[in-house]
Short mmCIF file of C-alpha atoms and ligand atoms in Angstrom, two decimals:
data_model
loop_
_atom_site.label_atom_id
_atom_site.label_comp_id
_atom_site.label_asym_id
_atom_site.label_seq_id
_atom_site.Cartn_x
_atom_site.Cartn_y
_atom_site.Cartn_z
CA MET A 920 5.27 -12.08 19.74
CA SER A 921 2.19 -12.63 21.92
CA LYS A 922 -1.35 -12.22 20.64
CA ASP A 923 -2.01 -9.67 23.42
CA GLN A 924 0.91 -7.54 22.27
CA ILE A 925 -0.28 -7.57 18.68
CA ASP A 926 -3.81 -6.72 19.85
CA GLU A 927 -2.51 -3.71 21.79
CA TRP A 928 -0.53 -2.35 18.81
CA TYR A 929 -3.52 -3.00 16.57
CA THR A 930 -5.92 -1.04 18.80
CA PHE A 931 -3.49 1.86 18.83
CA GLY A 932 -2.95 1.63 15.05
CA LEU A 933 -6.70 1.67 14.48
CA HIS A 934 -7.05 4.80 16.59
CA LEU A 935 -4.26 6.48 14.58
CA ALA A 936 -5.84 5.44 11.26
CA LYS A 937 -9.26 6.79 12.24
CA GLU A 938 -7.83 10.12 13.43
CA SER A 939 -5.78 10.35 10.21
CA GLY A 940 -8.96 9.67 8.26
CA LYS A 941 -10.61 12.67 9.93
CA MET A 942 -7.66 14.86 8.86
CA MET A 943 -7.92 13.56 5.29
CA LEU A 944 -11.68 14.06 5.10
CA ASP A 945 -11.41 17.55 6.53
CA ALA A 946 -8.94 18.58 3.79
CA PHE A 947 -10.44 16.58 0.91
CA HIS A 948 -12.64 19.29 -0.67
CA LYS A 949 -10.42 22.22 0.29
CA GLU A 950 -7.70 23.94 -1.69
CA LYS A 951 -4.40 22.24 -0.98
CA THR A 952 -0.78 23.33 -0.78
CA ILE A 953 0.99 21.02 -3.24
CA ASN A 954 4.70 20.40 -3.67
CA THR A 955 6.50 18.18 -6.15
CA LYS A 956 9.16 15.61 -5.29
CA GLN A 957 11.10 13.63 -7.95
CA THR A 958 8.99 14.71 -10.95
CA PHE A 959 6.17 17.13 -11.73
CA ALA A 960 3.79 14.19 -11.25
CA ASP A 961 5.23 13.04 -7.90
CA LEU A 962 3.14 15.06 -5.47
CA VAL A 963 2.86 15.76 -1.76
CA THR A 964 0.43 17.98 0.16
CA GLU A 965 0.54 19.59 3.58
CA THR A 966 -2.01 17.00 4.69
CA ASP A 967 0.34 14.09 3.81
CA LYS A 968 2.99 15.68 6.00
CA ALA A 969 0.62 16.59 8.84
CA ILE A 970 -0.83 13.07 9.02
CA GLU A 971 2.59 11.42 9.03
CA LYS A 972 3.77 13.79 11.79
CA PHE A 973 0.62 13.10 13.83
CA ILE A 974 1.08 9.32 13.53
CA PHE A 975 4.80 9.25 14.29
CA ASP A 976 4.62 11.78 17.17
CA ASN A 977 2.03 9.55 18.83
CA ILE A 978 3.97 6.33 18.25
CA ARG A 979 7.23 7.84 19.54
CA GLN A 980 5.50 9.09 22.67
CA LYS A 981 3.89 5.72 23.44
CA TYR A 982 6.57 3.26 22.28
CA LYS A 983 10.05 4.76 22.70
CA ASP A 984 11.82 1.69 21.25
CA HIS A 985 9.68 1.35 18.12
CA VAL A 986 10.99 2.36 14.70
CA CYS A 987 9.04 4.57 12.25
CA ILE A 988 9.44 4.39 8.46
CA GLY A 989 7.28 6.82 6.49
CA GLU A 990 6.92 8.17 2.98
CA GLU A 991 7.25 11.81 3.95
CA SER A 992 10.07 11.54 6.53
CA GLU A 993 13.33 13.20 5.58
CA GLU A 994 15.35 10.55 7.35
CA ARG A 995 14.39 6.90 7.17
CA PRO A 996 15.98 4.36 9.49
CA PRO A 997 16.91 0.98 8.01
CA TRP A 998 14.22 -1.70 8.35
CA ASN A 999 15.28 -4.10 11.10
CA ASN A 1000 13.90 -6.66 13.57
CA SER A 1001 12.49 -4.07 16.02
CA PRO A 1002 8.77 -3.36 16.09
CA THR A 1003 8.45 -1.03 13.08
CA TRP A 1004 5.55 1.14 11.93
CA ILE A 1005 5.60 1.49 8.14
CA VAL A 1006 3.29 4.31 7.10
CA ASP A 1007 2.01 5.97 3.98
CA PRO A 1008 -0.05 8.90 5.30
CA ILE A 1009 -1.96 9.21 2.02
CA ASP A 1010 -1.51 6.48 -0.55
CA GLY A 1011 -2.97 7.93 -3.71
CA THR A 1012 -1.91 11.54 -3.13
CA THR A 1013 -2.62 12.43 -6.77
CA ASN A 1014 -6.20 11.18 -6.34
CA PHE A 1015 -6.47 13.15 -3.10
CA ILE A 1016 -5.40 16.33 -4.90
CA HIS A 1017 -7.89 15.74 -7.72
CA GLN A 1018 -10.69 14.87 -5.27
CA PHE A 1019 -10.92 11.38 -6.71
CA PRO A 1020 -11.86 9.47 -3.58
CA ASN A 1021 -9.56 6.45 -4.05
CA CYS A 1022 -6.92 7.23 -1.44
CA ALA A 1023 -6.15 5.92 2.01
CA VAL A 1024 -3.88 5.98 5.02
CA SER A 1025 -1.81 2.79 5.15
CA ILE A 1026 -0.27 1.52 8.41
CA GLY A 1027 1.75 -1.69 8.56
CA VAL A 1028 3.53 -2.97 11.65
CA SER A 1029 6.42 -5.41 11.39
CA TYR A 1030 8.24 -7.45 14.00
CA ASP A 1031 11.33 -9.51 13.13
CA LYS A 1032 10.81 -8.07 9.63
CA LYS A 1033 7.47 -9.88 9.28
CA ILE A 1034 4.32 -7.81 8.84
CA VAL A 1035 2.00 -8.60 11.76
CA ILE A 1036 -0.61 -5.83 11.37
CA GLY A 1037 -2.09 -4.15 8.30
CA ILE A 1038 -4.57 -1.28 8.41
CA ILE A 1039 -5.74 0.65 5.34
CA TYR A 1040 -8.46 3.27 5.75
CA ASN A 1041 -10.20 5.21 2.99
CA PRO A 1042 -12.38 7.69 4.90
CA MET A 1043 -13.95 9.19 1.77
CA GLN A 1044 -15.62 5.88 0.96
CA ASN A 1045 -15.73 4.66 4.56
CA LEU A 1046 -13.70 1.52 3.83
CA LEU A 1047 -11.54 0.14 6.61
CA TYR A 1048 -9.40 -2.88 5.69
CA THR A 1049 -7.62 -4.68 8.51
CA ALA A 1050 -5.56 -7.78 9.21
CA LYS A 1051 -3.61 -9.29 12.07
CA LYS A 1052 -1.18 -12.11 11.27
CA GLY A 1053 -2.93 -15.49 11.43
CA GLN A 1054 -6.36 -13.98 12.13
CA GLY A 1055 -7.89 -13.30 8.71
CA ALA A 1056 -8.59 -10.08 6.80
CA PHE A 1057 -11.60 -7.81 7.14
CA CYS A 1058 -13.35 -4.88 5.48
CA ASN A 1059 -15.44 -2.87 7.92
CA GLN A 1060 -15.19 -5.87 10.31
CA LYS A 1061 -16.60 -8.32 7.75
CA LYS A 1062 -14.28 -11.16 6.75
CA ILE A 1063 -12.96 -10.87 3.18
CA PHE A 1064 -11.61 -13.51 0.80
CA SER A 1065 -9.56 -13.23 -2.36
CA SER A 1066 -10.98 -14.52 -5.66
CA LYS A 1067 -10.63 -18.13 -6.80
CA VAL A 1068 -9.98 -17.19 -10.44
CA THR A 1069 -7.10 -19.19 -11.93
CA ASP A 1070 -7.62 -18.40 -15.63
CA ILE A 1071 -6.16 -15.08 -16.81
CA GLY A 1072 -8.88 -15.00 -19.49
CA LYS A 1073 -11.37 -14.44 -16.65
CA ALA A 1074 -9.27 -12.04 -14.56
CA LEU A 1075 -9.45 -8.34 -13.73
CA ILE A 1076 -5.93 -7.04 -13.08
CA PHE A 1077 -4.62 -3.91 -11.34
CA THR A 1078 -1.45 -2.09 -12.28
CA GLU A 1079 -0.20 1.51 -12.36
CA VAL A 1080 1.91 3.80 -14.51
CA GLY A 1081 3.31 5.53 -11.39
CA SER A 1082 4.74 9.01 -10.98
CA LEU A 1083 8.15 8.63 -12.64
CA ARG A 1084 8.18 10.31 -16.05
CA LYS A 1085 11.14 8.56 -17.71
CA GLU A 1086 10.24 7.57 -21.29
CA ASN A 1087 11.87 4.13 -21.21
CA ILE A 1088 10.21 3.20 -17.89
CA ILE A 1089 6.77 4.28 -19.09
CA ASP A 1090 7.28 2.36 -22.36
CA LYS A 1091 8.16 -0.83 -20.45
CA LYS A 1092 5.15 -0.39 -18.17
CA LEU A 1093 2.85 0.07 -21.15
CA GLU A 1094 4.29 -3.05 -22.82
CA ASN A 1095 3.38 -5.09 -19.72
CA TYR A 1096 0.00 -3.37 -19.65
CA ALA A 1097 -0.71 -4.25 -23.30
CA ARG A 1098 0.36 -7.89 -22.90
CA LEU A 1099 -2.02 -8.34 -19.96
CA ALA A 1100 -4.83 -6.34 -21.54
CA ARG A 1101 -4.78 -8.75 -24.48
CA ALA A 1102 -5.00 -11.77 -22.17
CA SER A 1103 -7.47 -10.67 -19.47
CA HIS A 1104 -10.97 -9.29 -18.87
CA GLY A 1105 -9.41 -5.89 -18.20
CA ILE A 1106 -6.82 -3.74 -16.50
CA ARG A 1107 -7.58 -1.10 -13.86
CA SER A 1108 -5.27 1.75 -12.75
CA MET A 1109 -6.90 3.49 -9.80
CA GLY A 1110 -3.81 5.27 -8.43
CA SER A 1111 -3.19 3.54 -5.12
CA ALA A 1112 -1.12 0.39 -4.64
CA ALA A 1113 -2.52 0.00 -1.11
CA LEU A 1114 -6.13 0.05 -2.32
CA ASN A 1115 -5.29 -2.18 -5.31
CA LEU A 1116 -4.10 -4.77 -2.78
CA CYS A 1117 -7.35 -4.33 -0.80
CA ALA A 1118 -9.36 -4.87 -4.00
CA ILE A 1119 -7.45 -8.09 -4.65
CA ALA A 1120 -7.89 -9.17 -1.02
CA SER A 1121 -11.64 -8.67 -1.20
CA GLY A 1122 -12.10 -10.39 -4.56
CA GLN A 1123 -13.07 -7.20 -6.43
CA GLY A 1124 -10.12 -7.91 -8.68
CA ASP A 1125 -8.12 -11.07 -9.28
CA GLY A 1126 -4.52 -9.98 -9.51
CA GLY A 1127 -2.14 -7.06 -9.72
CA PHE A 1128 1.46 -5.98 -9.86
CA GLU A 1129 3.52 -2.82 -9.87
CA PHE A 1130 7.15 -1.84 -10.37
CA GLY A 1131 8.51 1.28 -8.65
CA ILE A 1132 6.45 1.22 -5.44
CA HIS A 1133 7.99 1.57 -1.98
CA ILE A 1134 7.67 -0.46 1.20
CA TRP A 1135 5.18 2.05 2.69
CA ASP A 1136 2.81 1.61 -0.29
CA ILE A 1137 2.47 -2.15 0.27
CA ALA A 1138 3.46 -3.07 3.86
CA ALA A 1139 -0.11 -3.16 5.19
CA GLY A 1140 -1.66 -4.46 1.96
CA VAL A 1141 0.53 -7.54 1.55
CA LEU A 1142 -0.68 -8.88 4.92
CA ILE A 1143 -4.31 -8.08 4.05
CA VAL A 1144 -3.95 -10.08 0.81
CA THR A 1145 -2.33 -13.14 2.38
CA GLU A 1146 -4.76 -13.14 5.33
CA ALA A 1147 -7.61 -13.07 2.79
CA GLY A 1148 -6.20 -16.25 1.20
CA GLY A 1149 -4.31 -14.60 -1.65
CA VAL A 1150 -0.73 -14.86 -2.84
CA ILE A 1151 2.06 -12.28 -2.69
CA MET A 1152 5.28 -12.91 -4.55
CA ASP A 1153 8.13 -11.37 -6.45
CA PRO A 1154 6.94 -10.61 -10.02
CA LYS A 1155 9.44 -13.17 -11.30
CA GLY A 1156 8.48 -15.80 -8.69
CA GLY A 1157 9.72 -16.60 -5.18
CA ASP A 1158 9.35 -14.66 -1.96
CA LEU A 1159 8.81 -10.92 -2.17
CA ASP A 1160 11.47 -8.65 -0.69
CA LEU A 1161 9.43 -5.68 0.56
CA LEU A 1162 12.34 -3.34 -0.15
CA SER A 1163 12.65 -4.40 -3.79
CA ARG A 1164 10.26 -1.74 -5.19
CA LYS A 1165 7.84 -4.26 -6.78
CA PHE A 1166 5.12 -6.78 -6.03
CA LEU A 1167 2.81 -9.28 -7.64
CA ALA A 1168 -0.45 -10.27 -5.92
CA ALA A 1169 -3.28 -12.58 -6.91
CA GLY A 1170 -6.18 -14.51 -5.45
CA THR A 1171 -4.61 -17.80 -6.53
CA LYS A 1172 -1.09 -19.12 -7.13
CA GLU A 1173 -2.06 -20.29 -10.64
CA LEU A 1174 -3.09 -16.77 -11.68
CA ALA A 1175 0.00 -15.26 -10.00
CA ASP A 1176 2.24 -17.60 -12.00
CA THR A 1177 0.47 -16.75 -15.29
CA ILE A 1178 0.76 -13.00 -14.67
CA SER A 1179 4.42 -13.52 -13.76
CA SER A 1180 5.06 -15.33 -17.05
CA LYS A 1181 3.62 -12.39 -19.02
CA ILE A 1182 5.42 -9.44 -17.45
CA THR A 1183 8.93 -8.14 -18.00
CA PRO A 1184 10.57 -6.93 -14.78
CA ILE A 1185 11.49 -3.25 -14.53
CA GLN A 1186 14.46 -2.46 -12.34
CA PHE A 1187 14.25 0.34 -9.71
CA GLU A 1188 16.87 1.13 -7.09
CA SER A 1189 16.06 -0.69 -3.82
CA ASP A 1190 14.66 1.27 -0.84
C1 LIP B 2381 1.33 5.98 -5.12
C2 LIP B 2381 1.21 4.48 -5.28
C3 LIP B 2381 0.80 4.14 -6.69
C4 LIP B 2381 1.86 4.58 -7.61
C5 LIP B 2381 2.05 6.09 -7.49
C6 LIP B 2381 2.36 6.48 -6.07
P1 LIP B 2381 1.58 7.80 -3.14
O1 LIP B 2381 1.69 6.31 -3.80
O2 LIP B 2381 0.32 3.91 -4.42
O3 LIP B 2381 0.58 2.76 -6.81
O4 LIP B 2381 1.56 4.21 -8.91
O5 LIP B 2381 3.08 6.51 -8.30
O6 LIP B 2381 3.63 6.00 -5.68
O7 LIP B 2381 2.78 8.53 -3.66
O8 LIP B 2381 0.32 8.41 -3.59
O9 LIP B 2381 1.68 7.55 -1.71
#
């Protein structure tokens, strides 16, 4: 894949992210039409759907052979080697509904099943995180770097409870939470896997993990973390399968390994 080709997709992706940001901002303080999905806490608004439609209509018009995988699409094609746009129109929908401004549009582009572009835009706080494979990671065009913390006793860690309301899953998540809370400076749950990854990429936090997420929550963020010098892996070690509904991220491999040793995996059905 040539650098020029990636640059062209990136410019287009940036345009789509900024236009999506305008749609999000416009709706942020207004009353929203809310529907539930799997549970009463798994939410979607008309704005999620409108943004995803806007993004995919534009991509399909411009690149007829590209594949689109999105959170709000009724039909999702399998992830393959074609150029693929992996989109979460609003990551942090619950925050969006509650007017808590930690939510963002997340656009990842893969080729040969490798993420080559990551764009995450939070228009409420005017934070634009970007990465192109091999070219570093940026926040509002300023280069960002993950933290150098190796000692869990000095780490701030991100994880989430998620929107599934099954007792045994929540119990397991809280057990992991407690184990890490005892060992670290603190745990933060801000409601968006995409923005948690951006926080780790920019050194605002040192590590994070989540079970139950989907490929659209993390596609853009995993590239932003690795381009910022951080580590992405399976929570039990080894390469991360983006369809496996989990991730572990950290500024350093040492911290990633320590977090991994302290968490018990929670099994979700693959995407
Ligand atoms: C959210 C994730 C978050 C997770 C929530 C939800 P959404 O994505 O980013 O990490 O804990 O349950 O899946 O649904 O707001 O796009």
